[in-house]
Structures are given as C-alpha cells and as structure tokens.
Tab-separated table of C-alpha atoms and ligand atoms in Angstrom:
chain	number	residue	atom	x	y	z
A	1	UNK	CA	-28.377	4.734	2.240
A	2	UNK	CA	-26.068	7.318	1.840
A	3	UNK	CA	-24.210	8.805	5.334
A	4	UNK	CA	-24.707	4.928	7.061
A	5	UNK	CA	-21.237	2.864	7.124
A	6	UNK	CA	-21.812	-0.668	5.594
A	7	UNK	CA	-19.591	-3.086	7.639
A	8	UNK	CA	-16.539	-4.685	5.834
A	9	UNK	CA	-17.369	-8.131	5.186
A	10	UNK	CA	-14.344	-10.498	6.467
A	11	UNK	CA	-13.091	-13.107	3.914
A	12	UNK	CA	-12.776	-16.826	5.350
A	13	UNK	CA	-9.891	-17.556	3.584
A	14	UNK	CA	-7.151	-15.224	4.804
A	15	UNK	CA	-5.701	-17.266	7.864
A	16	UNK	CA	-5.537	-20.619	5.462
A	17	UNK	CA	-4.067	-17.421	2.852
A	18	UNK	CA	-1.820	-16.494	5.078
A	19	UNK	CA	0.003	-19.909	6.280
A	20	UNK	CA	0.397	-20.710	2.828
A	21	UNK	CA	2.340	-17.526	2.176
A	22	UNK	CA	4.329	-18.431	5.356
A	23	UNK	CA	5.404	-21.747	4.027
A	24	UNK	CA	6.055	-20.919	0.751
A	25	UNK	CA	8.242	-17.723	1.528
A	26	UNK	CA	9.960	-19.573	4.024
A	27	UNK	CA	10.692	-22.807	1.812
A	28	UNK	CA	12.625	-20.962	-1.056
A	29	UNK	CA	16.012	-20.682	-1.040
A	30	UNK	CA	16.114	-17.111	-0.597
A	31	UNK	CA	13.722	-16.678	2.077
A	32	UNK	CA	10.775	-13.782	1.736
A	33	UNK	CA	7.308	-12.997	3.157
A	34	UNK	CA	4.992	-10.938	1.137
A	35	UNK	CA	4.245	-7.236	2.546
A	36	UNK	CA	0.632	-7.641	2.458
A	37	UNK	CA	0.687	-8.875	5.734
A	38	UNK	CA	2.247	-6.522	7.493
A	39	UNK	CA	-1.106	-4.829	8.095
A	40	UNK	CA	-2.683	-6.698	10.644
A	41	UNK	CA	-3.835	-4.178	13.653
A	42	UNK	CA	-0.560	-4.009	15.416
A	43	UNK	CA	1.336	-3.379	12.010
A	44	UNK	CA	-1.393	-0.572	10.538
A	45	UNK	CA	-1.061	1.391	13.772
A	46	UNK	CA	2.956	1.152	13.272
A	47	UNK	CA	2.781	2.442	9.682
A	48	UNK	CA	0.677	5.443	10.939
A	49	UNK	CA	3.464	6.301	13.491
A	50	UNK	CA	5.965	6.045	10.625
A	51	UNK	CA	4.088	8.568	8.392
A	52	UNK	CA	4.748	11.054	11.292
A	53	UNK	CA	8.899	10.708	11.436
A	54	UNK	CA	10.588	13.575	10.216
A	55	UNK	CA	12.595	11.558	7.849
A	56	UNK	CA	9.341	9.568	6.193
A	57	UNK	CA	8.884	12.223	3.596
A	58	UNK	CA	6.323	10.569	1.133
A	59	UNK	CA	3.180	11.012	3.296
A	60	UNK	CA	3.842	14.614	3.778
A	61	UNK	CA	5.005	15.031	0.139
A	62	UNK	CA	1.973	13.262	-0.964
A	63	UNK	CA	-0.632	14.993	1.288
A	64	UNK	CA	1.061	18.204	0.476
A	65	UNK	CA	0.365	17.637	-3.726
A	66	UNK	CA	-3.318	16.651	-2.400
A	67	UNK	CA	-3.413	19.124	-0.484
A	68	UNK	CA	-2.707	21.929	-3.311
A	69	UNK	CA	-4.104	20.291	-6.265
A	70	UNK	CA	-7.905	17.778	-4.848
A	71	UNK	CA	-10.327	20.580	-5.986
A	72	UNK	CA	-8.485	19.757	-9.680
A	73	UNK	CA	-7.823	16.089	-9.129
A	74	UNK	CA	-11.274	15.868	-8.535
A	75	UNK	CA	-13.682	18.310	-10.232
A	76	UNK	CA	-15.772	15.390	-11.638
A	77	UNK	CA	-16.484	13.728	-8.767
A	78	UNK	CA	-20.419	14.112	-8.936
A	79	UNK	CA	-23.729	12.495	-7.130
A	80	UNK	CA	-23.031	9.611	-10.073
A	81	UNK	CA	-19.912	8.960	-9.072
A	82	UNK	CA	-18.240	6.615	-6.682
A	83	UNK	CA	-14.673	6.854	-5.299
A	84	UNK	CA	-13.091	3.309	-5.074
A	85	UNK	CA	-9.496	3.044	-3.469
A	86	UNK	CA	-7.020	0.608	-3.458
A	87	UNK	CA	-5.155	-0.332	0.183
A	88	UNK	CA	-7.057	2.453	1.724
A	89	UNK	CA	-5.327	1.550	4.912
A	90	UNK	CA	-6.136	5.199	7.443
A	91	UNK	CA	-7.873	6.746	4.235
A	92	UNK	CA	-6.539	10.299	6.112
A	93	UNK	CA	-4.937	11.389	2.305
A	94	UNK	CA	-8.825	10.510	1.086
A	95	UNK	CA	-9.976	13.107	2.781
A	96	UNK	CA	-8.349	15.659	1.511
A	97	UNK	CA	-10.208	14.667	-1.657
A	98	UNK	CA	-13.163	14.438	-0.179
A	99	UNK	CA	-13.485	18.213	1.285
A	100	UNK	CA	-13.520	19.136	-2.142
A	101	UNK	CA	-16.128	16.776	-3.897
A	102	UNK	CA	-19.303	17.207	-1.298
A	103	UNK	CA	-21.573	16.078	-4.071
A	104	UNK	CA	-19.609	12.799	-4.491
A	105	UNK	CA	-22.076	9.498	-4.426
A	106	UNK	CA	-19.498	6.950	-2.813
A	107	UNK	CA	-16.809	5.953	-1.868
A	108	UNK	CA	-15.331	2.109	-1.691
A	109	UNK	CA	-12.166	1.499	0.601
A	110	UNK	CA	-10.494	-1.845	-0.172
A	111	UNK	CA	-8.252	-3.309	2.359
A	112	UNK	CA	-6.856	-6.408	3.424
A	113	UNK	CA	-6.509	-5.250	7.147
A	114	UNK	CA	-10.228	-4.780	8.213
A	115	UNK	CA	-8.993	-2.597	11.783
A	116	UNK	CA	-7.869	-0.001	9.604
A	117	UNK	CA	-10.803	-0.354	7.256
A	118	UNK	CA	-13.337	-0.245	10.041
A	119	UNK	CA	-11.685	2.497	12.070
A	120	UNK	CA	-11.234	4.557	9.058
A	121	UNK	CA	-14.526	4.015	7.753
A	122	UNK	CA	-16.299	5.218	11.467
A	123	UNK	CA	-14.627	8.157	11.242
A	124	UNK	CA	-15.219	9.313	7.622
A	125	UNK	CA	-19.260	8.646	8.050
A	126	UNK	CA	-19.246	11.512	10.777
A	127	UNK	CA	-16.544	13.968	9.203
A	128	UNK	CA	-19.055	13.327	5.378
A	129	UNK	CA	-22.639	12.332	7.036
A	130	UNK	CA	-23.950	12.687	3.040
A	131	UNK	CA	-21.975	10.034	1.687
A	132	UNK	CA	-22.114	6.281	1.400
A	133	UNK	CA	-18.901	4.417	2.750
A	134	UNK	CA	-19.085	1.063	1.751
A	135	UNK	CA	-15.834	-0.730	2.687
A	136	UNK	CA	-14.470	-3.744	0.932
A	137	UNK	CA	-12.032	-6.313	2.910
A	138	UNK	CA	-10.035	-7.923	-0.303
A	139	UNK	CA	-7.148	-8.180	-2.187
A	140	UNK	CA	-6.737	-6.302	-5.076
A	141	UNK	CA	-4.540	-8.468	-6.521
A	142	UNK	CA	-7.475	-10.659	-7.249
A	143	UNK	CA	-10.338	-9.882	-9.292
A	144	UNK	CA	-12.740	-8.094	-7.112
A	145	UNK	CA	-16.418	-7.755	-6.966
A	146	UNK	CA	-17.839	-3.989	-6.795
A	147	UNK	CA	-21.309	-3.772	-4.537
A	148	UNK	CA	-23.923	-3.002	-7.570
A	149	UNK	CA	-24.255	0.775	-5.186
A	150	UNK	CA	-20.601	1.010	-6.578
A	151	UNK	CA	-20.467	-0.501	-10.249
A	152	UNK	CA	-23.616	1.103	-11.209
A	153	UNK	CA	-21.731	4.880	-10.560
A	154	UNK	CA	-18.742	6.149	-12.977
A	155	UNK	CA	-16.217	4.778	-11.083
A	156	UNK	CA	-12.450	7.092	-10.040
A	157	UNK	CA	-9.821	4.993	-8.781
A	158	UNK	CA	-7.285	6.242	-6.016
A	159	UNK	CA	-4.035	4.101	-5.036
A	160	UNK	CA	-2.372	6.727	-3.083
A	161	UNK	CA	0.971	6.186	-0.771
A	162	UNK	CA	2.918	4.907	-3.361
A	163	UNK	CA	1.604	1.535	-2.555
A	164	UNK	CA	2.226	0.465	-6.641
A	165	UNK	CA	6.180	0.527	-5.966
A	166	UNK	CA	5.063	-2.872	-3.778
A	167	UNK	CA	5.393	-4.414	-7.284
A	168	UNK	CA	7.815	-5.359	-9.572
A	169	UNK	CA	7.244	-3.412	-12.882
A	170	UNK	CA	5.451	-5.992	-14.492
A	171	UNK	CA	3.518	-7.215	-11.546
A	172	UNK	CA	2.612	-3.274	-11.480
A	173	UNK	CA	1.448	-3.627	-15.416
A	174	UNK	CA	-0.815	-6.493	-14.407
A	175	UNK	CA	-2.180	-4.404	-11.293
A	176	UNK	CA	-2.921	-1.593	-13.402
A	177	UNK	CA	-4.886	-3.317	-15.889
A	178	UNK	CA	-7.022	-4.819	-13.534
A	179	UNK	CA	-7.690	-1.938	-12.001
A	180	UNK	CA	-8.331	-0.711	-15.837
A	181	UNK	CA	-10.821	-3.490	-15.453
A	182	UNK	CA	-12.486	-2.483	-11.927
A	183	UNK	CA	-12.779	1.152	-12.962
A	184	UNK	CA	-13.724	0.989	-16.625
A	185	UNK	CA	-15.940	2.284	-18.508
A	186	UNK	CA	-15.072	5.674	-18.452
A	187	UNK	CA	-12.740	5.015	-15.494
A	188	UNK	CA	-10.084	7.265	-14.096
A	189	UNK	CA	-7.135	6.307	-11.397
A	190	UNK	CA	-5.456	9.054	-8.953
A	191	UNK	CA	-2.372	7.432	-8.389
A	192	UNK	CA	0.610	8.132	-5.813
A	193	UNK	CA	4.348	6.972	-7.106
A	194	UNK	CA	7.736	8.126	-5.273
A	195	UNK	CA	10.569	9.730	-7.316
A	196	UNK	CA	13.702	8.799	-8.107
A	197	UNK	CA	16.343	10.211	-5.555
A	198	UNK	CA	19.317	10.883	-3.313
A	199	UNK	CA	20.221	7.602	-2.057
A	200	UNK	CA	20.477	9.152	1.697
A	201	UNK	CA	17.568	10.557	1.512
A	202	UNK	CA	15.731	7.126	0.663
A	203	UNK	CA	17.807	5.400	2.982
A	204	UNK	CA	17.310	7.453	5.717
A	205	UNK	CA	13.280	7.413	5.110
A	206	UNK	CA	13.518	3.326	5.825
A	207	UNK	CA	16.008	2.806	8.891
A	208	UNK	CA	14.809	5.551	11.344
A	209	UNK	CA	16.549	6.289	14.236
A	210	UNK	CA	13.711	5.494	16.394
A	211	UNK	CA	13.710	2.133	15.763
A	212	UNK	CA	9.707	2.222	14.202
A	213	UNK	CA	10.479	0.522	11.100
A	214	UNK	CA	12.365	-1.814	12.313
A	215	UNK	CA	9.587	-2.654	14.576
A	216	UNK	CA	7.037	-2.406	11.443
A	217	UNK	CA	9.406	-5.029	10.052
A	218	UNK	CA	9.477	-7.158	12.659
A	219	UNK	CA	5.812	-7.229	13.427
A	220	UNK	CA	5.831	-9.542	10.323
A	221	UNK	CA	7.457	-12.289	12.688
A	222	UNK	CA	5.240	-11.534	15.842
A	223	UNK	CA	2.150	-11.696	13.406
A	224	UNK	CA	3.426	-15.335	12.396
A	225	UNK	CA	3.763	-15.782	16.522
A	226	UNK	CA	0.739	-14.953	17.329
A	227	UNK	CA	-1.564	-15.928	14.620
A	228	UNK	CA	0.370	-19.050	13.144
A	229	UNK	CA	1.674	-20.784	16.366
A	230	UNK	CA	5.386	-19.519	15.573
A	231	UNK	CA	8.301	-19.838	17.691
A	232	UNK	CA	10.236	-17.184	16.061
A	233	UNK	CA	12.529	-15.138	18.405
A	234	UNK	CA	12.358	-11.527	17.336
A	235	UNK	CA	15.489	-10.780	19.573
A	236	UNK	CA	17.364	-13.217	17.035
A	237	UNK	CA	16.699	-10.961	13.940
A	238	UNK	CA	17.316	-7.205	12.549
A	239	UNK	CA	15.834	-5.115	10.186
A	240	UNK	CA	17.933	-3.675	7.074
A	241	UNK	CA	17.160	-1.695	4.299
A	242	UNK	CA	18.974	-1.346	1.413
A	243	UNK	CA	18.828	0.553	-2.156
A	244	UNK	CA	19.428	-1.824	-5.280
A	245	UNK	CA	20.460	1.495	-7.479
A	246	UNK	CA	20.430	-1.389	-10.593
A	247	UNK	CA	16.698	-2.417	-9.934
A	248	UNK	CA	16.293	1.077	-8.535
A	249	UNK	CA	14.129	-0.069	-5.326
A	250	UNK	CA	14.362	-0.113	-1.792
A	251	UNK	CA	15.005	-4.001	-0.591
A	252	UNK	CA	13.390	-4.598	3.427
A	253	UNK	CA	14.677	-7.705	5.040
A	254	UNK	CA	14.985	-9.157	8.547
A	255	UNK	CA	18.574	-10.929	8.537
A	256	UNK	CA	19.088	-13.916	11.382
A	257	UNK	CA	21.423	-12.927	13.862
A	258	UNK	CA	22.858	-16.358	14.372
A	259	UNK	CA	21.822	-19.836	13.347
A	260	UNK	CA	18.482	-20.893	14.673
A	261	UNK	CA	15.519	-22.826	14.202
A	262	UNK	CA	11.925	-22.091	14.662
A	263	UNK	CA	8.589	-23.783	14.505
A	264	UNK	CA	5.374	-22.571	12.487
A	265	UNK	CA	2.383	-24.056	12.182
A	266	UNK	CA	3.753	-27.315	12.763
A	267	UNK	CA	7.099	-27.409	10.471
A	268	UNK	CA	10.475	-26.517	11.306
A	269	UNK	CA	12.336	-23.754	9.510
A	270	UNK	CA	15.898	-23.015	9.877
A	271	UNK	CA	17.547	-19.932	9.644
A	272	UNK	CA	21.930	-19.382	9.174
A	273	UNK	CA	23.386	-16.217	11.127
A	274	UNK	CA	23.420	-13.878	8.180
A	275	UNK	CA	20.597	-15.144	6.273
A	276	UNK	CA	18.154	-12.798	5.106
A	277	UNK	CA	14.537	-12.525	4.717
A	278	UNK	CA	13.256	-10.369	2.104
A	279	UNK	CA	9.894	-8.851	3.237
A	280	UNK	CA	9.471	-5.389	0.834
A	281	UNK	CA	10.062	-3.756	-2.464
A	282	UNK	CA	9.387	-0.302	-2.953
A	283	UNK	CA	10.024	0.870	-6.401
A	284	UNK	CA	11.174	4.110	-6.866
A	285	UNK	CA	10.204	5.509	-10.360
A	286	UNK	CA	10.938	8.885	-12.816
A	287	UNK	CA	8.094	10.486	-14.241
A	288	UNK	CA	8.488	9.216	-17.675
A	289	UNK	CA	8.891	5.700	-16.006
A	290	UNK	CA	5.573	5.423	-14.399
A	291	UNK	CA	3.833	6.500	-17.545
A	292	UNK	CA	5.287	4.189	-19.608
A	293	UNK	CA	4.298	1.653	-17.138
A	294	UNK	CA	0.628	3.250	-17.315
A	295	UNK	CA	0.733	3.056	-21.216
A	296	UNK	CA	1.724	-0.917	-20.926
A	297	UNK	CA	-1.345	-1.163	-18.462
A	298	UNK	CA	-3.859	0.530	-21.288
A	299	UNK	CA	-4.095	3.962	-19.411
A	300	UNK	CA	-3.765	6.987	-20.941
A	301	UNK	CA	-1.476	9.512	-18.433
A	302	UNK	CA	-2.913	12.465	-18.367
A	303	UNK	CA	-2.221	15.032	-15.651
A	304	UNK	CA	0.863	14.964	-13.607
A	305	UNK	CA	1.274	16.624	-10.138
A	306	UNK	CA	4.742	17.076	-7.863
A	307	UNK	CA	5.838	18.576	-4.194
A	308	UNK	CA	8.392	21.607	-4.689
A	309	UNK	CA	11.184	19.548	-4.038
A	310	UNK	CA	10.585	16.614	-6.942
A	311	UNK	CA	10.362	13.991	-4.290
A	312	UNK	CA	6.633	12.152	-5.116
A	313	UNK	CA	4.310	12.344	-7.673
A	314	UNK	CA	0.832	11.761	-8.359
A	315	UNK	CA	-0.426	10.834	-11.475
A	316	UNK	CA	-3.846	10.568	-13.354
A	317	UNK	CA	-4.714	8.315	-15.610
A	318	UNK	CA	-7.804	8.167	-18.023
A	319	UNK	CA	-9.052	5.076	-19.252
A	320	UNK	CA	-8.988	5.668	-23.302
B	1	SAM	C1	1.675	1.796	2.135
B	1	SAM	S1	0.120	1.577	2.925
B	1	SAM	C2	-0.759	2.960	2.237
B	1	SAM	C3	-1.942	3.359	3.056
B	1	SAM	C4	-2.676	4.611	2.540
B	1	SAM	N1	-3.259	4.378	1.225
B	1	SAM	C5	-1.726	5.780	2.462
B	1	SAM	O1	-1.460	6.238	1.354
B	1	SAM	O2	-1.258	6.248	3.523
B	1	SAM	C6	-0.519	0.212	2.027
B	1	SAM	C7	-1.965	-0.172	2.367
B	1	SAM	O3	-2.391	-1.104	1.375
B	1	SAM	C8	-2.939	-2.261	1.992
B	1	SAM	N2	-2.602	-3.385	1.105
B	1	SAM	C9	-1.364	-3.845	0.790
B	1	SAM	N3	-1.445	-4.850	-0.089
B	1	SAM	C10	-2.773	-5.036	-0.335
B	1	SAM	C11	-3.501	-5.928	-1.176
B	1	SAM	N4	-2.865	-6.833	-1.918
B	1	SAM	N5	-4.848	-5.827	-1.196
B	1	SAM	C12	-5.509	-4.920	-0.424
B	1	SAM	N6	-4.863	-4.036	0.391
B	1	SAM	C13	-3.523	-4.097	0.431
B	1	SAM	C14	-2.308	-2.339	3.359
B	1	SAM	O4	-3.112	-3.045	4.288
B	1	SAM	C15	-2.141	-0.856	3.713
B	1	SAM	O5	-3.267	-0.353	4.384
C-alpha cells in the first residue's frame, strides 16, 4: 500500500458541529467563535499567505529549527514506524522531517479542513512515492480512531505551528494527554510552542499591514455567510489583536462597528457598536512553562530545540 494516498474520509457531523458552535458562541454574553473553523478552504489558503509576511515570524522560526535539527528530531523514524500529526493543515514543515527519515512506514495527517488535507496529501505521495499517506479528517480534541496500518506501527506525534497555544493551559494538559493516549506505547510528540516576547514584536506578527489577518479573521463571518445562511455584514466589523501580558496570550476578536443585527441559521443575533467577538488565543509560553505543562500531561520533556534569536521552540517529549 505504501506510496498510494488513501482519501480523507469526511465526517457527517461537522455542518450540524458547526451551527452549534455558532449559536452557542454567539449566545454568551461575551460573544466568541472557536478557531477551529477558521480553516475551511478560503481560510487555509489565507493562513498560508500569512506564513509568508515578513512580520509572521513563527513559520520561518519554526521551519528554520526543523530545518537544522529533523535528521536528530527524527533518527528513529524506521519502516515500523508511523508519523501521526495533529492539524497538519499544508504539512510543508512535515516535510522537512520527512527528507530525513526515507525509511519511515507512515505517516497520518489529521485535519479538520479536508482541502488542505487532500491538497497536502497529493502532493506529499509524489515528493515520498515509498510512503503510505493516510489522512484523517477529525478533531483531535476528541478521541480519535488510528487506521490499524497506523496503530499497529510505534507511533511519533508532531503538532507543529504552535497550534497548542490555541488552548488555555489546562485545555492544553487535557490535549496532551490524549495525545499521550493516541501515541502511547512507546510514543513520542515533536511539538512546536512560541516564546515569550517583545510585545511589538507579537503584536506586529497579528495586525499586518496588509490587511491578511484581518481578512483570516473575518473569513470566520463569511464562512457563517456562506455555509450557515448568515446575514452578517463584514463591512460592519474589524479585526483587533491584542496581548493580555497577565494571561500572557494574544486575544483575536472582530469588534462591531456600530449596532446591528444579523440573521443565522434562522435566529437573530444582535451586536452593540463596540462589542467584541473573541475568535483566538494563542498562548505564548517560556521554556520551563511548556514543560511543566508537558509534565502535568504525563510526558517526559526531553530534548529542546530554539531559532538564534529565542523566538519559538520545539520540544520533544517521550512518553515515560
Ligand atoms: C496554526 S495552523 C498550523 C498548520 C501547520 N501544522 C503548520 O504548522 O503550519 C492549525 C491547523 O490545525 C487545524 N486544526 C485546528 N484545530 C483543530 C482541531 N481541533 N482538530 C483538527 N485540526 C485542527 C487547522 O485546520 C489548521 O490546519
């Protein structure tokens, strides 16, 4: 089987998912939408385009660590072995690892947006003819099932692009043990987590002059449009990003120019000028942070690996 692309199977639920998210978000008093959906097609091509500005440093700083350290990160990475990665989205950092582990079994993207998991998966069958690709469409919040191809291999997790500051610290506990869970026995996790830093910098790496996360932002709205029957005028809101130095994350919202009204799937929602809706965290960590956070999760951190400036990190953690 290996070198043929299995196609990613699509879950039934995620519309029904997704309108329930809507409605809930938009019910509480202090309005949010979860960033999981901000990867339909529209929004994973977006987030590509932001990797490239000059002022979206983790990608580079991340691919750059890859880049110096994969033949390390991944010396183990065998015939019995499968890669598995979490939100695999473009799965262009995976191949860094993947030059350097040609004898590697597997390798398992998981994804809730199934364009970027089918695009990416194309593409990686002819760069690594030899190996199986055998995409997964799921959450990985929620317990997920491994193809037997994949379970039956010794299992290394990768959850690269600092996806993990998505979560509160405790939801990222949770996360971590589960993936504890998906990967053990034996397992191992690669995982990407941004630094700590100047508040400009951090600020400047979410409210781009160009205008493309604000866009990425407000795809969130024109996904409800189009895939929820929403009346939601994107003129009538603007992105904002802002650093909570206390909670030590990056906050994105889309604030309501004026009062307004809109309807989705059916229900009204109202909106005051001013009001905000809170659609992203992204955790920043230190070092010793994230391991203690690993340590709470049941991994043991092992290796740690940083650009030359101290702006990302990538850690590894062995299941004990
Ligand atoms: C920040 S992007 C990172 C993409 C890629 N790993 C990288 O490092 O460039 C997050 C990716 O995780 C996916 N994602 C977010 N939440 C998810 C979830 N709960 N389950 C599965 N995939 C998820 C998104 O669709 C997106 O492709």
């Amino acid at each position: 089987m290996a070198g043929e692309t299995a196609r990613a199977p699509r879950p039934a639920e995620s519309a029904v998912d997704f309108a329930r998210d809507v409605v809930d978000g938009l019910s509480k008093p202090r309005k949010s939408l979860s960033c999981r959906f901000f990867y339909d097609a529209r929004g994973s091509r977006l987030f590509e385009i932001i990797t490239r500005l000059p002022d979206y440093y983790p990608t580079r700083a991340e691919a750059a660590i890859l880049a110096a350290n994969a033949a390390r990160m991944i010396e183990d990475a065998r015939e019995d072995a499968a890669l598995v990665e979490f939100g695999s989205g473009s799965s262009r950092k995976t191949e860094i690892l993947l030059e350097q582990a040609p004898a590697l079994g597997a390798y398992a993207p998981i994804d809730v947006s199934d364009h970027a998991l089918e695009d990416a998966s194309r593409r990686l069958a002819k760069l690594f003819p030899r190996l199986a690709v055998r995409p997964i469409v799921a959450d990985f919040c929620r317990p997920i099932r491994l193809p037997a191809e994949i379970s039956g291999r010794r299992r290394i997790g990768f959850f690269p692009g600092s996806t993990i500051g998505n979560f509160t610290p405790a939801e990222a506990v949770g996360l971590l043990r589960s993936m504890r869970g998906a990967l053990s026995p034996g397992g191992r996790l690669i995982v990407g987590v941004d630094l700590k830093k100047d508040v400009d910098r951090l600020l400047r790496a979410y409210n781009d002059a160009t205008g493309v996360t604000a866009a990425f932002n407000l795809n969130l709205l024109g996904r409800i449009n189009r895939e929820l029957d929403g009346g939601l005028d994107l003129g009538a809101f603007d992105h904002e990003a802002v650093y909570d130095e206390r909670e030590g994350r990056i906050e994105m919202r889309l604030v309501s120019r004026k009062d307004q009204a809109a309807s989705i799937v059916g229900r009204e929602f109202h909106f005051r000028r001013g009001e905000a809706i809170h659609t992203e965290n992204s955790y920043k960590y230190t070092i010793e942070q994230f391991r203690r956070t690993a340590r709470s999760a049941g991994w043991t951190p092992r290796r740690v690996w940083t650009d030359d400036e101290r702006l990302f990190s990538v850690h590894e953690l062995v299941a004990p």
